[in-house]
mmCIF file of C-alpha atoms in Angstrom:
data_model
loop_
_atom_site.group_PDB
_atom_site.id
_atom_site.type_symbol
_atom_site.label_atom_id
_atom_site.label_comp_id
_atom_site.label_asym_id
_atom_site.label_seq_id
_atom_site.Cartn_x
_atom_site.Cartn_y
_atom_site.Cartn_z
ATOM 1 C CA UNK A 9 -4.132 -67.527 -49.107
ATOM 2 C CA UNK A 10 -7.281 -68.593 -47.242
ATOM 3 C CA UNK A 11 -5.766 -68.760 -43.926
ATOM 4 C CA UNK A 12 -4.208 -65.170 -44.533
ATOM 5 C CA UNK A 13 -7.791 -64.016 -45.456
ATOM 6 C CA UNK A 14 -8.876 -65.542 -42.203
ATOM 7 C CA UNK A 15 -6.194 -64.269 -39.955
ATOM 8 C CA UNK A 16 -6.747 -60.486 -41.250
ATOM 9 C CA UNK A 17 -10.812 -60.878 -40.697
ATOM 10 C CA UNK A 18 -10.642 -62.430 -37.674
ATOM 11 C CA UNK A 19 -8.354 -59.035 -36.706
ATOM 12 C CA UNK A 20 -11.152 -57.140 -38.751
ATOM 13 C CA UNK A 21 -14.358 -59.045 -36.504
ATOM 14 C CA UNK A 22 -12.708 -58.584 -33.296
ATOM 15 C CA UNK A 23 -12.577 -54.594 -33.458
ATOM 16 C CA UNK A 24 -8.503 -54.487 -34.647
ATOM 17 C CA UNK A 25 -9.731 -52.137 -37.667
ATOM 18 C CA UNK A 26 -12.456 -50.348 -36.106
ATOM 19 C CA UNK A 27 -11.981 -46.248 -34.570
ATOM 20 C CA UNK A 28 -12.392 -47.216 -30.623
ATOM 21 C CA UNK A 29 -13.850 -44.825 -28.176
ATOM 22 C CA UNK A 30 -12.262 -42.165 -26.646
ATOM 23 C CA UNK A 31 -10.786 -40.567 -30.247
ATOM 24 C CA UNK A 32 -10.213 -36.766 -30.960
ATOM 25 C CA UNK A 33 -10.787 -36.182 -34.429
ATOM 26 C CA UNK A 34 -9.480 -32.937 -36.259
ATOM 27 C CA UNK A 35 -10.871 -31.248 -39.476
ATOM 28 C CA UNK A 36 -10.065 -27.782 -41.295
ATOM 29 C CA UNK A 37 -12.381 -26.900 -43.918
ATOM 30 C CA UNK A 38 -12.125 -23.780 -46.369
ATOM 31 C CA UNK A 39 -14.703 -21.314 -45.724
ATOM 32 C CA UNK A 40 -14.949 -18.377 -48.541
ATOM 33 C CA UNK A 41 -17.342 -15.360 -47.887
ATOM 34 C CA UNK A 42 -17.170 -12.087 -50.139
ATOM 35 C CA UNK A 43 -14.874 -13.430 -51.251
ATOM 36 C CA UNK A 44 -12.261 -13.848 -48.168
ATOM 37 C CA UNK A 45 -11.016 -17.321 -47.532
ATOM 38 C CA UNK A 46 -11.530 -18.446 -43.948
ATOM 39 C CA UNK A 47 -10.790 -21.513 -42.317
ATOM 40 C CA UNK A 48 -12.917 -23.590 -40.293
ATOM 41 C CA UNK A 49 -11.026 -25.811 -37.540
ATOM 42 C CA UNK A 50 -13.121 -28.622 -36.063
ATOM 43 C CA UNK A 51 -11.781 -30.701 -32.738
ATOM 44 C CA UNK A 52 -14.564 -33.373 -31.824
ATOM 45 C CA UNK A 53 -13.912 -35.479 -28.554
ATOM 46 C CA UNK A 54 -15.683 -38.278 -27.950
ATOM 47 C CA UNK A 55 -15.345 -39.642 -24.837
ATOM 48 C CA UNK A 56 -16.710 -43.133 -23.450
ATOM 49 C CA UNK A 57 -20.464 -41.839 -23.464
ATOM 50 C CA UNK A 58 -20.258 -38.787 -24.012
ATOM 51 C CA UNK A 59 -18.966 -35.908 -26.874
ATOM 52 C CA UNK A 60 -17.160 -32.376 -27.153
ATOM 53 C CA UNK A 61 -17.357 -30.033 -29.894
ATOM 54 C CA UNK A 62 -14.695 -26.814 -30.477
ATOM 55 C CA UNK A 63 -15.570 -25.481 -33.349
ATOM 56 C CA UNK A 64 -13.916 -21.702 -34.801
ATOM 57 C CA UNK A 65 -13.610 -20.044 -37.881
ATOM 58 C CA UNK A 66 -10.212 -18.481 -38.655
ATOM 59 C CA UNK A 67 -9.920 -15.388 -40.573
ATOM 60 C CA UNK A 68 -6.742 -14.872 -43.153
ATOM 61 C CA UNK A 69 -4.261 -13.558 -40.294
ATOM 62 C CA UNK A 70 -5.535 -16.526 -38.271
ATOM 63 C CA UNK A 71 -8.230 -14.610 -35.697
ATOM 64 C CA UNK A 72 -11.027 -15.762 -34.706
ATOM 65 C CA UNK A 73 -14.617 -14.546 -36.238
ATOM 66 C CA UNK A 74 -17.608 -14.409 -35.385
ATOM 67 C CA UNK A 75 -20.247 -13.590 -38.060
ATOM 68 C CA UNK A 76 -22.746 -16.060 -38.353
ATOM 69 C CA UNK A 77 -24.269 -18.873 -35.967
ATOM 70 C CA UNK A 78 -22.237 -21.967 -35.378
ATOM 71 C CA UNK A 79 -19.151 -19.871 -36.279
ATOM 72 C CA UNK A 80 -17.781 -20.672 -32.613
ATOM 73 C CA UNK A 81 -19.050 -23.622 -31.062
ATOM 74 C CA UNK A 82 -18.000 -25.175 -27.746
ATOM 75 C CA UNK A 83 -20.278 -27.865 -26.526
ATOM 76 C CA UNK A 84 -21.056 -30.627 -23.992
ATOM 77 C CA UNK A 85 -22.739 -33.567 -25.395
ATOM 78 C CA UNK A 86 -23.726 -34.938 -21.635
ATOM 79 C CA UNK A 87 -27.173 -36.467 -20.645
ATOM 80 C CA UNK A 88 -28.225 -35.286 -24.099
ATOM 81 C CA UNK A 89 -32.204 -35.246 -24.880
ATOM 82 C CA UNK A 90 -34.253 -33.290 -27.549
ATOM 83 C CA UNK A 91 -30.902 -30.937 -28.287
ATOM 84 C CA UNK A 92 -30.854 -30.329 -24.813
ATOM 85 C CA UNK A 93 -28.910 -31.172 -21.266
ATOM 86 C CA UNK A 94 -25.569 -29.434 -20.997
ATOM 87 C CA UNK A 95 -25.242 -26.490 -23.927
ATOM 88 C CA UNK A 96 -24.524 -28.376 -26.971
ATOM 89 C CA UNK A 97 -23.433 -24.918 -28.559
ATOM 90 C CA UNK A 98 -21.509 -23.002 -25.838
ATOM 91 C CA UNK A 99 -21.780 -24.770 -22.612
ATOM 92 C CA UNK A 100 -18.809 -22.820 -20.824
ATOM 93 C CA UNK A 101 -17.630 -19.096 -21.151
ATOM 94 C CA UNK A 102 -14.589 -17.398 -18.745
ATOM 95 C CA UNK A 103 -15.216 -13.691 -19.096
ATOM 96 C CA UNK A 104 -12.818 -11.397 -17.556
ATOM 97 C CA UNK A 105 -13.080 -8.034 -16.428
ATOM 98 C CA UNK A 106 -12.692 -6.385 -19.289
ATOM 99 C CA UNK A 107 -15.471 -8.316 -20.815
ATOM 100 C CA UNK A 108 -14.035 -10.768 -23.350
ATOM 101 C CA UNK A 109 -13.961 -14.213 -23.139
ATOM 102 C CA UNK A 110 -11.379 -16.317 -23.263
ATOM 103 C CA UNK A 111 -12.400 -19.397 -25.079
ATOM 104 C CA UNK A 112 -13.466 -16.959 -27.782
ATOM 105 C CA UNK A 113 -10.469 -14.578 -27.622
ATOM 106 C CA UNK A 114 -7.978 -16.797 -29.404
ATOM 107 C CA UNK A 115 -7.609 -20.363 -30.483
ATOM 108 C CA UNK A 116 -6.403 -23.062 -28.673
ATOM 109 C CA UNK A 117 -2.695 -23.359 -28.181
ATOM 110 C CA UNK A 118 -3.080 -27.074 -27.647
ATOM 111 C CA UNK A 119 -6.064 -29.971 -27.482
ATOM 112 C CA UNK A 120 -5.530 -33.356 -26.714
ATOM 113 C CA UNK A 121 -7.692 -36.306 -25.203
ATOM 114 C CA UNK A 122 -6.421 -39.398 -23.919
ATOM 115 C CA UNK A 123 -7.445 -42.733 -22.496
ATOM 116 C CA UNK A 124 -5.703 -42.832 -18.876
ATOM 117 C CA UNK A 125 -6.350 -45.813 -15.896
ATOM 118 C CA UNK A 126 -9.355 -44.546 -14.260
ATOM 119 C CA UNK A 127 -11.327 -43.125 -17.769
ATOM 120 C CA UNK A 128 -10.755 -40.664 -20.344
ATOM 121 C CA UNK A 129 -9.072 -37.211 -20.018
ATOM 122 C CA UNK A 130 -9.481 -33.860 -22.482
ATOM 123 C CA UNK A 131 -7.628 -30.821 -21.992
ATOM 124 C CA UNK A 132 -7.758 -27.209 -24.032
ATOM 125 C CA UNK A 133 -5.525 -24.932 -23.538
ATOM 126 C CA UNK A 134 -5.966 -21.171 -24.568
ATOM 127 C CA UNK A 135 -3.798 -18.057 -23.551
ATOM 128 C CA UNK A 136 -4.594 -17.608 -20.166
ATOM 129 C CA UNK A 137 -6.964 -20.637 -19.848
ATOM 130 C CA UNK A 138 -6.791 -24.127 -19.283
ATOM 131 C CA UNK A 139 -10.072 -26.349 -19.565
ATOM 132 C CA UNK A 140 -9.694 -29.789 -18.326
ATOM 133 C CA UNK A 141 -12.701 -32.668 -18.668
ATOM 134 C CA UNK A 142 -12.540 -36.089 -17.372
ATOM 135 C CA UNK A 143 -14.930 -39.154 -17.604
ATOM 136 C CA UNK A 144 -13.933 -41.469 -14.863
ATOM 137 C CA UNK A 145 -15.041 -45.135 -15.637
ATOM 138 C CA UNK A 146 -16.914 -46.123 -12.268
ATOM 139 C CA UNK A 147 -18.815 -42.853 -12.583
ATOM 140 C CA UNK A 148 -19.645 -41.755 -16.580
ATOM 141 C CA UNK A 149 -22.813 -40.223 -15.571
ATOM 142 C CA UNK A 150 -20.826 -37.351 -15.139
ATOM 143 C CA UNK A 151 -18.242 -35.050 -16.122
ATOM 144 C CA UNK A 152 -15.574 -33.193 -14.189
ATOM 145 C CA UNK A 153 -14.484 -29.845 -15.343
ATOM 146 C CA UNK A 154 -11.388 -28.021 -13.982
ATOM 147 C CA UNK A 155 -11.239 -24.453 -15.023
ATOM 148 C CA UNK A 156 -7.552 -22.664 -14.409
ATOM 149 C CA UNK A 157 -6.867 -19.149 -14.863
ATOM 150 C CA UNK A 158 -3.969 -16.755 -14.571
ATOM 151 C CA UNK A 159 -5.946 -14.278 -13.472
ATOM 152 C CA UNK A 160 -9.045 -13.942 -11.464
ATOM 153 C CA UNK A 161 -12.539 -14.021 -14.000
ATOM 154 C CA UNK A 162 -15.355 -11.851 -13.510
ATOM 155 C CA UNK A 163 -17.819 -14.510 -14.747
ATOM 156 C CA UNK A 164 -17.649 -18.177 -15.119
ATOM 157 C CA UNK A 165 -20.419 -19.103 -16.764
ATOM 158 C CA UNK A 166 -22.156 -22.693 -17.642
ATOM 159 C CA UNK A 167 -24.998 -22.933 -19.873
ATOM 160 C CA UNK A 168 -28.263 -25.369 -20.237
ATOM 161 C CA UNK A 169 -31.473 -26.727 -21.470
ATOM 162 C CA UNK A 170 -32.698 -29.365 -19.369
ATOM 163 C CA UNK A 171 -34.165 -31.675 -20.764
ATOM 164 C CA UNK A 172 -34.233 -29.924 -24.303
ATOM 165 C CA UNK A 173 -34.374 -26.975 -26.185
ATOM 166 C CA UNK A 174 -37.875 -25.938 -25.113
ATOM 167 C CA UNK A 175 -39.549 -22.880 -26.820
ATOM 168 C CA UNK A 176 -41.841 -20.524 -24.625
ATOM 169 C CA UNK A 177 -45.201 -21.728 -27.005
ATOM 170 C CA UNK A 178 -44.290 -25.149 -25.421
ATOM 171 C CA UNK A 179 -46.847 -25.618 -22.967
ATOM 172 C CA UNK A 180 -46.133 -22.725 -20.627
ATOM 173 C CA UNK A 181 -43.048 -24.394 -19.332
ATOM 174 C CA UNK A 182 -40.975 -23.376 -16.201
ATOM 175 C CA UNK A 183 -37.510 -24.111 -16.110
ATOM 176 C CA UNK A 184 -36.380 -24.342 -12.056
ATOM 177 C CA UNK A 185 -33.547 -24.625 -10.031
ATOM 178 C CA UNK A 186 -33.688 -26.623 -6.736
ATOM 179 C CA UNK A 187 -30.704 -26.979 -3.860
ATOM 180 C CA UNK A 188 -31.319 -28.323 -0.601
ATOM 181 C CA UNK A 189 -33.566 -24.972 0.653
ATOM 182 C CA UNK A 190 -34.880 -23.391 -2.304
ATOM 183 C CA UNK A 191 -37.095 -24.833 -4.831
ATOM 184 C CA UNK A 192 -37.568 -22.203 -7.262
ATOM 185 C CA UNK A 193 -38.498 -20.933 -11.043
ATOM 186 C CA UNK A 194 -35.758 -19.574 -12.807
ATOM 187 C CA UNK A 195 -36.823 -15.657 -14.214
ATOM 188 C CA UNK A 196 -35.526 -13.979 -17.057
ATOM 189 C CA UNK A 197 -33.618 -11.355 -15.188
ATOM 190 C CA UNK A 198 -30.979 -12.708 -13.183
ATOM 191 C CA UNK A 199 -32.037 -14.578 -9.533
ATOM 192 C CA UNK A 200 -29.282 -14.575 -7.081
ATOM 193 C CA UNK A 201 -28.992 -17.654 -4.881
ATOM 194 C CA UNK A 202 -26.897 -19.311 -1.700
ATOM 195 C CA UNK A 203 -23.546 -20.453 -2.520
ATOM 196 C CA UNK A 204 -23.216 -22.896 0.496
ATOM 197 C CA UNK A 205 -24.996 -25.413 -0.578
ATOM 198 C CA UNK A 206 -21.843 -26.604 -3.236
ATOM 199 C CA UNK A 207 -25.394 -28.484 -5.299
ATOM 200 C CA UNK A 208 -27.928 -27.806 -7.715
ATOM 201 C CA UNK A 209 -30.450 -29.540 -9.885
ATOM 202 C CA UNK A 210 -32.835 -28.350 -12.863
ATOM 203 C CA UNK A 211 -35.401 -29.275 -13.675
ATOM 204 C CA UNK A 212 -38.940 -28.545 -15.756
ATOM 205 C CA UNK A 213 -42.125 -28.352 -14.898
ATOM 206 C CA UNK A 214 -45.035 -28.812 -18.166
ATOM 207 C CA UNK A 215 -42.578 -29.375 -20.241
ATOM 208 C CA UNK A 216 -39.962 -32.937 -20.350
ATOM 209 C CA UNK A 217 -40.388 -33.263 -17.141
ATOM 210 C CA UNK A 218 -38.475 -36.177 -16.575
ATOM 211 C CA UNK A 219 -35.167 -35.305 -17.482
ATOM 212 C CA UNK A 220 -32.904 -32.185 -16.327
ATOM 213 C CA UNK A 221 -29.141 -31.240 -15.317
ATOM 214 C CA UNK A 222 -27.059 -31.580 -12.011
ATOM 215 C CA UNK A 223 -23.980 -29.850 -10.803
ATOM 216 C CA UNK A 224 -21.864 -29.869 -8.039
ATOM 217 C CA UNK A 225 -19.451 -27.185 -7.361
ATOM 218 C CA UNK A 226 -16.862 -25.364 -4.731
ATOM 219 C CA UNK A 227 -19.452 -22.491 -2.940
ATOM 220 C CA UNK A 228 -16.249 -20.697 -0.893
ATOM 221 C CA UNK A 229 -14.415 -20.126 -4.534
ATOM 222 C CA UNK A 230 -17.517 -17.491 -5.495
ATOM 223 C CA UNK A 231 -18.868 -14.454 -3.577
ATOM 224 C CA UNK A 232 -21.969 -14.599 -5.442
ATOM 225 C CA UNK A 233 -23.776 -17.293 -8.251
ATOM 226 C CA UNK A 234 -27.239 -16.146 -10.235
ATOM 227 C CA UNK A 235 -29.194 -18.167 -12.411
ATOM 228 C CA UNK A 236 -31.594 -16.509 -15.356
ATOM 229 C CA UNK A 237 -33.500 -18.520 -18.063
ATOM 230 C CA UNK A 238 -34.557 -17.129 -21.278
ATOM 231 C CA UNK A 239 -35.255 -20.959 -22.364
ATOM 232 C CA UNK A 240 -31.501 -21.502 -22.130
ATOM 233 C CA UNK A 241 -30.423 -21.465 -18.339
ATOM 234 C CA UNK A 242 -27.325 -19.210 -17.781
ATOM 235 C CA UNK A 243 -25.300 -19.762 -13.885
ATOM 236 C CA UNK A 244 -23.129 -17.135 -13.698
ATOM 237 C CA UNK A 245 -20.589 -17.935 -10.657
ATOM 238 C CA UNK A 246 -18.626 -14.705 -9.333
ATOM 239 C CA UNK A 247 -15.393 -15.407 -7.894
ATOM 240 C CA UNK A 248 -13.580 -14.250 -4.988
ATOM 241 C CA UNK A 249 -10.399 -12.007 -5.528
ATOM 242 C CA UNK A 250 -7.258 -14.189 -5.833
ATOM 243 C CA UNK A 251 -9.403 -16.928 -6.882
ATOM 244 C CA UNK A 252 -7.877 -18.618 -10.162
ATOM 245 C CA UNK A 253 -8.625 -22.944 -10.003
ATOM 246 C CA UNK A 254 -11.956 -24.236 -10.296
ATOM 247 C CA UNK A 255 -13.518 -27.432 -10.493
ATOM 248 C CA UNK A 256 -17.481 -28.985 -11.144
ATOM 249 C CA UNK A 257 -18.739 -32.197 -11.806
ATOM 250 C CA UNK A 258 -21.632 -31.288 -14.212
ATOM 251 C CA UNK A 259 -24.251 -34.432 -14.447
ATOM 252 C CA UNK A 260 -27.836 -35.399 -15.400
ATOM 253 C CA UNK A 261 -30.745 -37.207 -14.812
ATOM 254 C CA UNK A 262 -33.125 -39.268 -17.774
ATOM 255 C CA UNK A 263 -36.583 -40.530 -17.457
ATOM 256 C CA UNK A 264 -36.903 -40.305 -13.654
ATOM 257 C CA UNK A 265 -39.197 -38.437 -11.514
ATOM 258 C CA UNK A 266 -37.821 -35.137 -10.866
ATOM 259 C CA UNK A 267 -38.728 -34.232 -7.251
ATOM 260 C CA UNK A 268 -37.406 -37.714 -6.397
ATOM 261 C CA UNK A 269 -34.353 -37.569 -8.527
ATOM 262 C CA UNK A 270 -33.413 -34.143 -7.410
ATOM 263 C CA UNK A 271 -34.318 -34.266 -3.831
ATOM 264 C CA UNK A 272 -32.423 -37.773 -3.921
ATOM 265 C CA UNK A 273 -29.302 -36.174 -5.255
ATOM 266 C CA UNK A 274 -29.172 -33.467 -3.163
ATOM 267 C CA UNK A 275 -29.689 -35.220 0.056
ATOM 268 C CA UNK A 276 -28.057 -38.647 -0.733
ATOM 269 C CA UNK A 277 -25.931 -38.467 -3.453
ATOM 270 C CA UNK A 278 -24.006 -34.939 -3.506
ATOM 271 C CA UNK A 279 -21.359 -35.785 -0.774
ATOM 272 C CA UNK A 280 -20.075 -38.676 -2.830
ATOM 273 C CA UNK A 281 -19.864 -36.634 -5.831
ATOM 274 C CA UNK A 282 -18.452 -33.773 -3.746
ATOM 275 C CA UNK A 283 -15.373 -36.327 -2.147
ATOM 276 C CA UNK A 284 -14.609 -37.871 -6.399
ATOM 277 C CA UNK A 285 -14.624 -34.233 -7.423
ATOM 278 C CA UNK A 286 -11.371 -33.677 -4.521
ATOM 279 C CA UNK A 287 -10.114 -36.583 -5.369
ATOM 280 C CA UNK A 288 -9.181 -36.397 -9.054
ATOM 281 C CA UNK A 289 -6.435 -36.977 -10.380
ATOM 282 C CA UNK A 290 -6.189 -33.966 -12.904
ATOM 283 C CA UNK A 291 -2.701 -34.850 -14.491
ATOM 284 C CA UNK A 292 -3.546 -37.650 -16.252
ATOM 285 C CA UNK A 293 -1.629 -41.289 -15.842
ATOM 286 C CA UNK A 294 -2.181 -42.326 -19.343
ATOM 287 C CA UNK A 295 -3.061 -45.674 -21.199
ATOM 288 C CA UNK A 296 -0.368 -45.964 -23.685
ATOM 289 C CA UNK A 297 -1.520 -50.203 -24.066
ATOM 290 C CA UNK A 298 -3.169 -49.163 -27.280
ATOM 291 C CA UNK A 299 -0.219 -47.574 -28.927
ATOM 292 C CA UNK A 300 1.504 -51.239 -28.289
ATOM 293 C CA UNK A 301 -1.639 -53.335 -29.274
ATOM 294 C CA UNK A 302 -1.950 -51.092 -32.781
ATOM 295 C CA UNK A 303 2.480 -51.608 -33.864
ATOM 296 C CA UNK A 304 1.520 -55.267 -32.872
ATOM 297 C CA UNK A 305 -1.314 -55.631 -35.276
ATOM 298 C CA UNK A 306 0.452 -53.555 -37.928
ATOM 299 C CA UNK A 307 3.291 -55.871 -37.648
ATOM 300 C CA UNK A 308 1.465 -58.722 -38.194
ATOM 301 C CA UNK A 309 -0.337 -57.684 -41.587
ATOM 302 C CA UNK A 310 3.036 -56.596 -42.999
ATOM 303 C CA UNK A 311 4.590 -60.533 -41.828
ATOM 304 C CA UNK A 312 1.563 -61.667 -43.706
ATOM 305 C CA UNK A 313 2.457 -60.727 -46.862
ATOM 306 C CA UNK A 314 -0.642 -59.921 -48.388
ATOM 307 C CA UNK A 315 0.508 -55.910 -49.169
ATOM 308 C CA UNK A 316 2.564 -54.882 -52.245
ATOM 309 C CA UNK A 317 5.899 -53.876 -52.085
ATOM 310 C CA UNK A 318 5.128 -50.509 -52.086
ATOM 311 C CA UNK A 319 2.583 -50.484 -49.589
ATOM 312 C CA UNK A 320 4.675 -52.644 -47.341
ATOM 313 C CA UNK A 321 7.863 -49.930 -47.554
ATOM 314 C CA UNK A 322 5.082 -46.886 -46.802
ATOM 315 C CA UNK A 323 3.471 -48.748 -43.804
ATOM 316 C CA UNK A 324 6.614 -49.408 -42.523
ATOM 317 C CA UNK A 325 8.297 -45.971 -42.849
ATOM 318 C CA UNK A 326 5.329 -44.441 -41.406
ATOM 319 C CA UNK A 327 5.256 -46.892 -38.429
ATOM 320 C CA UNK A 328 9.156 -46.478 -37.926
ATOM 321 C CA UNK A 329 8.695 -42.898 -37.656
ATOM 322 C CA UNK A 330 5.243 -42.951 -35.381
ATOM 323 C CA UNK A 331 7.408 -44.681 -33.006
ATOM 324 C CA UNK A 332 10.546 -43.094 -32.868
ATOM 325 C CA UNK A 333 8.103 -39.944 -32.181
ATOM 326 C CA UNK A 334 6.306 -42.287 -29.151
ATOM 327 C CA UNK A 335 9.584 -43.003 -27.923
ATOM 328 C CA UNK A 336 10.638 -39.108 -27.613
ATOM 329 C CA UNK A 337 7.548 -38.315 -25.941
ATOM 330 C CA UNK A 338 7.649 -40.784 -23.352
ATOM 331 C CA UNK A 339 11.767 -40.036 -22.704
ATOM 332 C CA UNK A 340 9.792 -36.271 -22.289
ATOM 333 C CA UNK A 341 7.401 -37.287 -20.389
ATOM 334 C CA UNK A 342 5.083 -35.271 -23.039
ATOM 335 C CA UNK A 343 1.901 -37.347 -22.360
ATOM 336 C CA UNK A 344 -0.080 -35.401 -25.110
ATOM 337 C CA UNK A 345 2.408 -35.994 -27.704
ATOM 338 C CA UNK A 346 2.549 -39.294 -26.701
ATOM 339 C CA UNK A 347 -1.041 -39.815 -27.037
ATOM 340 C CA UNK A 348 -1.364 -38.053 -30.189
ATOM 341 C CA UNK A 349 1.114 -41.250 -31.333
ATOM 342 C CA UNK A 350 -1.486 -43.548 -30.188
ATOM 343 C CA UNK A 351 -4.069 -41.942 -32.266
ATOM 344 C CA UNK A 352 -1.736 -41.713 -35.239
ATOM 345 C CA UNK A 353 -0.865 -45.337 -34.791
ATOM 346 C CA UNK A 354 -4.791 -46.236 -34.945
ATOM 347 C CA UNK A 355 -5.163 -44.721 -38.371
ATOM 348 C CA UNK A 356 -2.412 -46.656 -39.230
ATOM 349 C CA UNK A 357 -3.383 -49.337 -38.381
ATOM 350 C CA UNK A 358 -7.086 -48.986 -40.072
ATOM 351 C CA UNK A 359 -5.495 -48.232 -43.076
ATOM 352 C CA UNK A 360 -3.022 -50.793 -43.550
ATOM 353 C CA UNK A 361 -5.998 -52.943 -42.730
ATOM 354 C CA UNK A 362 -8.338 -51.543 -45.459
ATOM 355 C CA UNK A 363 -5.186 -52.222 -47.856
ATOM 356 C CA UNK A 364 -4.653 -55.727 -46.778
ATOM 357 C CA UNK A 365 -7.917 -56.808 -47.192
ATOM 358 C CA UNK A 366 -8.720 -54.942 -50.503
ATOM 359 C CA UNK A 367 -6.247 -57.705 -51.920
ATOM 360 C CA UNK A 368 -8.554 -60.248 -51.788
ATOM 361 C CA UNK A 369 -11.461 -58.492 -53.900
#
């Protein structure tokens, strides 16, 4: 019995049991208001350093509503400081002609997130929009965003507070956008800018000075980008007719000089970040190891014989069926699904782990 104990903790002290980065975790919680019962749907990625948040509340013929703060939420946990960096509420909005926006319109048909070879891969899909994120390993200082569309947007739109969530009695603080010719505060009304440059950086001046956003983007896609700054600082980017695929690499600086930082990016760093952002690989090559490593360890608790009997036939009808459902995905070559058996597999194999050890208390 002791050597059983110390097989299962030495699974438990080397991680085996513990939720490993990236993860997508899904929640629905009832919501009742005047009495109408609504339903609140939660999908939070976490990636390898950094977090997403889609948040929506569903009304009883399963629209989305809007009626109070926090009801929709889509945000970018990147370079975060003070509440602030990329939009932790709404960082990204596709608004089409007609006004509405599509990440708001309807829910998502699909969300998944995935380990793959080179880092970590999330995807939404909505009707008519399909948001892809990736994290590459060598390079987790920043995000890249592909944005695809059936038909042209009037209005992409990112949203920030670099370096925080600054309030206008704070100091008298400027919020400012620099590229390589223009060094400039943002106003309240909307500033149009150069698209050639394909950079930007903000930054603060009397107020966290040492900490702000960078982007990198594709200037022929868009016949005109503004930025305006009410606190929050809104880029809108205007695209060309016909123009449908779009892709950034949204990153950030911490605790360095800003002049330096920004000029340094701008002049040094950009074309490297400009050559990764051509060079992904947006349909992912996934990591199914995981999925193998978690059946593996499951396997072995059940040989151990430390469940009951009728914990050891649920585990294994639940495992039998996770991987018949593996198996059918990869035949498909349905990497989602697929994935979505890894993740099922690694609650699996948390719980059976829980069980085995609650034996021995």
């Amino acid at each position: 019995m002791k050597i059983k104990l110390f097989t299962l903790l030495a699974l438990f002290l080397t991680g085996t049991f513990a939720e490993a980065k990236p993860r997508l975790l899904h929640s629905e919680t009832p919501v009742v208001r005047n009495a109408v019962q609504y339903r609140k749907i939660s999908e939070h990625f976490f990636f390898n350093q950094s977090e997403m948040t889609y948040n929506y509340l569903l009304d009883p013929a399963n629209k989305p509503v809007k009626q109070k703060w926090g009801d929709f939420e889509l945000g970018l946990r990147h370079g975060r400081i003070q509440n602030g960096s990329w939009c932790m509420w709404n960082f990204f909005s596709c608004i089409m002609p007609d006004k509405s926006s599509l990440t708001e319109l309807s829910p998502a048909e699909k969300v998944c997130l995935m380990s793959t070879k080179n880092g970590v891969h999330a995807e939404i899909i909505w009707q008519g929009l399909t948001l892809k994120l990736i994290q590459l390993n060598n390079a987790k200082e920043w995000i890249f965003m592909e944005v695809t569309v059936k038909s042209t947007p009037a209005t992409l739109r990112l949203r920030a507070w670099p370096g925080g969530a600054k309030w206008k009695a704070a100091g008298g603080g400027e919020r400012r956008l620099m590229t390589r010719g223009i060094d400039k505060k943002i106003p309240e009304k909307k500033m149009e800018y150069s698209t050639d440059a394909g950079a930007l950086a903000l930054y603060n001046r009397n107020y966290s000075e040492r900490n702000g956003n960078f982007l990198v983007f594709e200037p022929e896609k868009y016949k005109k980008i503004t930025a305006s700054a009410n606190n929050m600082v809104m880029l809108d980017f205007i695209p060309e007719e016909g123009e449908k695929v779009f892709h950034f690499a949204l990153g950030y600086f911490l605790n360095e000089d800003p002049q330096e930082s920004c000029r340094r990016f701008l002049n040094e760093r950009q074309p490297n970040i400009t050559e990764m952002l051509k060079r992904v690989q947006w349909i992912p090559e996934a990591d199914f190891s995981g999925f193998r490593s978690n059946v593996l360890v499951i396997e072995k608790i059940i040989a151990a014989g430390t469940l009951t009997e009728k914990e050891k036939s649920s585990f294994l009808a639940e495992v039998a069926k996770c991987k018949e459902r593996f198996r059918k995905a990869e035949e498909k070559r349905d990497i989602p699904a697929a994935y979505h058996e890894v993740e099922v597999s690694g609650d699996i194999r948390s719980r059976i782990g829980q069980a085995a050890l609650r034996t021995f208390r």
